[in-house]
XYZ file of C-alpha atoms in Angstrom:
252
model
C 3.287 -27.443 33.475
C 2.292 -30.063 30.927
C -0.797 -32.128 31.217
C -2.507 -34.689 29.050
C -6.262 -35.382 28.617
C -5.823 -38.421 30.849
C -4.224 -36.538 33.733
C -6.045 -35.660 37.025
C -5.361 -32.055 36.310
C -7.499 -32.053 33.159
C -10.043 -34.299 34.957
C -11.442 -37.806 34.958
C -15.133 -36.913 34.545
C -16.972 -35.368 31.639
C -18.017 -32.112 33.333
C -14.496 -31.384 34.606
C -12.984 -31.934 31.158
C -15.636 -29.768 29.579
C -14.828 -27.008 32.115
C -11.134 -27.285 31.225
C -11.730 -27.116 27.486
C -14.065 -24.125 27.886
C -11.676 -22.284 30.135
C -8.969 -22.978 27.556
C -11.158 -21.530 24.837
C -11.486 -18.322 26.782
C -7.720 -18.068 27.365
C -7.054 -18.839 23.657
C -9.612 -16.177 22.602
C -7.646 -13.680 24.732
C -4.394 -14.895 23.189
C -5.684 -14.308 19.630
C -7.356 -11.015 20.466
C -10.941 -12.194 20.095
C -12.012 -10.688 23.455
C -13.495 -7.313 24.196
C -12.547 -6.502 27.806
C -15.329 -8.257 29.829
C -17.845 -8.655 26.941
C -18.674 -11.610 24.694
C -19.094 -15.182 25.683
C -18.381 -18.846 25.114
C -20.592 -21.587 26.448
C -20.628 -25.375 26.628
C -23.378 -27.768 27.571
C -22.877 -29.679 30.775
C -22.473 -33.345 29.719
C -25.524 -35.427 30.400
C -27.689 -32.417 31.241
C -29.176 -31.161 28.021
C -30.701 -27.875 29.209
C -27.785 -26.630 31.350
C -24.666 -24.977 30.178
C -21.488 -23.344 31.448
C -20.870 -19.619 30.824
C -18.324 -16.990 31.898
C -19.011 -15.121 35.067
C -20.085 -11.452 34.354
C -17.275 -8.939 34.864
C -14.307 -11.289 34.373
C -11.842 -10.756 31.541
C -11.211 -13.840 29.348
C -7.692 -14.159 30.741
C -9.269 -14.539 34.237
C -11.483 -17.465 33.382
C -10.699 -20.802 35.005
C -12.315 -24.182 34.993
C -13.708 -23.668 38.459
C -15.118 -20.078 38.079
C -17.398 -20.875 35.140
C -21.064 -20.565 36.031
C -23.657 -23.279 35.554
C -26.996 -21.925 34.252
C -30.117 -23.495 32.720
C -31.922 -22.347 29.615
C -34.520 -20.572 31.803
C -31.832 -18.403 33.338
C -31.568 -20.186 36.745
C -28.019 -20.046 38.094
C -27.303 -23.474 39.544
C -23.946 -23.690 41.311
C -22.331 -20.199 41.442
C -23.630 -17.088 43.303
C -22.088 -14.848 40.668
C -24.146 -13.213 37.888
C -24.016 -14.177 34.219
C -24.005 -11.645 31.318
C -27.619 -11.129 30.205
C -26.861 -10.687 26.551
C -24.702 -13.812 26.663
C -27.515 -15.802 28.286
C -30.061 -14.683 25.646
C -27.766 -15.436 22.669
C -26.488 -18.746 23.954
C -29.604 -20.062 25.415
C -31.276 -19.459 22.039
C -28.975 -21.899 20.404
C -28.734 -24.416 23.198
C -32.513 -24.656 23.404
C -32.961 -25.091 19.637
C -29.947 -27.268 18.700
C -29.336 -30.343 20.839
C -26.497 -31.309 18.475
C -24.595 -28.180 19.528
C -22.317 -28.613 22.554
C -20.469 -25.286 22.371
C -21.372 -21.769 21.178
C -18.844 -18.952 20.684
C -19.671 -15.248 20.122
C -17.152 -12.536 19.431
C -16.845 -8.898 18.410
C -13.566 -9.105 16.566
C -12.623 -6.050 14.475
C -12.730 -8.062 11.242
C -15.950 -9.864 12.136
C -17.651 -6.528 13.006
C -16.487 -5.032 9.748
C -17.742 -7.880 7.627
C -21.029 -7.941 9.577
C -21.570 -4.311 8.429
C -21.099 -5.132 4.739
C -24.266 -5.737 2.736
C -22.556 -8.429 0.737
C -21.380 -10.302 3.830
C -18.635 -12.910 3.596
C -17.151 -13.748 0.212
C -15.423 -17.036 -0.843
C -12.004 -15.635 -1.476
C -9.469 -18.033 0.164
C -8.970 -21.632 1.047
C -9.430 -20.916 4.794
C -12.943 -19.826 3.971
C -13.868 -23.299 2.796
C -14.151 -24.565 6.356
C -17.525 -22.795 6.524
C -18.605 -22.405 2.933
C -22.377 -22.855 2.667
C -22.536 -23.120 6.457
C -22.948 -19.390 7.412
C -26.292 -17.877 8.357
C -27.186 -14.222 9.021
C -29.253 -12.560 11.763
C -30.241 -8.932 11.696
C -29.292 -6.535 14.442
C -32.084 -5.916 16.913
C -30.153 -3.879 19.582
C -28.421 -5.372 22.647
C -29.647 -8.942 23.055
C -31.575 -8.550 26.276
C -35.130 -9.587 25.091
C -36.002 -13.243 25.389
C -38.226 -13.166 22.376
C -35.199 -12.626 20.104
C -34.159 -16.164 20.882
C -36.741 -17.647 18.578
C -35.717 -15.462 15.659
C -32.006 -16.023 16.218
C -32.486 -19.791 16.385
C -34.630 -19.746 13.237
C -32.089 -17.728 11.360
C -29.271 -20.100 12.361
C -31.306 -23.121 11.261
C -29.037 -26.116 10.801
C -25.892 -24.148 10.032
C -22.767 -24.011 12.192
C -21.816 -20.355 11.887
C -23.693 -17.059 11.839
C -22.853 -13.508 11.137
C -24.814 -11.229 13.376
C -25.377 -8.180 11.202
C -23.717 -5.056 12.536
C -22.796 -7.062 15.635
C -20.229 -9.774 15.210
C -19.621 -13.492 14.678
C -21.080 -16.675 16.152
C -19.910 -20.240 15.771
C -21.086 -23.574 17.119
C -19.486 -27.029 17.521
C -20.000 -30.527 18.645
C -17.051 -29.835 20.832
C -15.383 -26.802 22.320
C -12.465 -27.398 19.939
C -14.693 -27.414 16.911
C -16.494 -24.166 17.899
C -13.159 -22.457 18.645
C -11.488 -23.444 15.397
C -14.567 -22.506 13.358
C -14.235 -19.053 14.941
C -10.549 -18.969 14.126
C -11.156 -19.751 10.466
C -14.186 -17.468 10.194
C -12.398 -14.540 11.680
C -9.325 -15.208 9.515
C -11.580 -15.215 6.357
C -13.051 -11.904 7.478
C -9.505 -10.446 7.965
C -8.432 -11.612 4.559
C -11.503 -10.152 2.839
C -10.893 -6.765 4.335
C -7.269 -6.910 3.264
C -8.261 -7.868 -0.225
C -10.908 -5.130 -0.480
C -8.550 -2.518 0.924
C -6.229 -2.904 -2.098
C -8.926 -1.460 -4.420
C -7.922 -4.046 -6.973
C -10.283 -6.402 -8.780
C -10.572 -9.567 -6.646
C -11.203 -13.162 -7.657
C -13.709 -15.331 -5.827
C -13.394 -19.096 -5.769
C -15.788 -20.772 -8.351
C -18.883 -22.255 -6.673
C -18.183 -25.831 -7.807
C -14.721 -25.653 -6.303
C -16.130 -24.142 -3.082
C -18.589 -27.091 -2.778
C -15.761 -29.594 -3.323
C -13.448 -27.993 -0.828
C -16.248 -27.703 1.780
C -16.996 -31.389 1.208
C -13.364 -32.219 1.891
C -13.481 -30.538 5.277
C -16.820 -32.246 6.120
C -15.814 -35.780 5.116
C -12.089 -36.008 5.818
C -11.336 -36.064 9.515
C -7.842 -34.837 8.865
C -9.312 -31.534 7.805
C -12.134 -31.272 10.369
C -12.038 -28.141 12.568
C -10.441 -28.791 15.957
C -9.371 -32.346 15.550
C -5.654 -31.787 14.998
C -5.406 -28.179 16.233
C -6.769 -28.487 19.755
C -3.964 -30.573 21.319
C -1.427 -28.126 20.000
C -3.375 -25.171 21.318
C -3.593 -26.798 24.772
C 0.173 -27.235 24.756
C 0.518 -23.556 23.950
C -1.632 -22.670 26.973
C 0.138 -25.068 29.257
C 3.457 -23.401 28.393
C 2.107 -19.849 28.479
C -0.161 -19.851 31.568
C -1.699 -23.139 32.946
C -3.788 -21.305 35.533
C -6.913 -21.898 33.359
C -6.847 -25.451 34.756
C -7.604 -24.217 38.234
């Protein structure tokens, strides 16, 4: 099955298209090994409703997520259109960002092996490779407070993220945001890849070379100002084609 963004399958209204993109992000996270059985979460704001977002139904694997089984919930925890429950830690983490950052349309949180490992390093993420320039100077850190079930953590989490797009949750994992689902997903792709490369480099035991700060700033600026290098712009259509070929059931 092959569908384009203009097809009835993908949808002709903003909410349907957001649901499709979000379901695609879950399936792609499964494809790339970012999921952890039924845990972790990706959310997207419902277009035109600033304090309501879509989240995965608690208990479903990422490969079971479809456009129609996503749950609509508001920032106060009220489930709007689905009788199924939402993951409490997911609600706390994601509502923290959606409440504080109206510019953010999508939030993605993972416990990838590489992300967990880097989150446990005191030095955090290092500027080692070109892929790391997508988020250079744009990564915040939030300390581990236990399982995110307490609502008061939301204020601290939002404050630590500030105006940045990515955050390493210490001893916990990775979080990325985006103005679109595509942007949040690709930021996670590049962030996780940078974590993987750092672990590989450090495992050699050899002396490593970081990218000079002035070069980092220049490369980061290139990604910010040149739409050809912006996260998600060129990759997302290709990723949707991958899903349409592999398993188009996410569209349901």
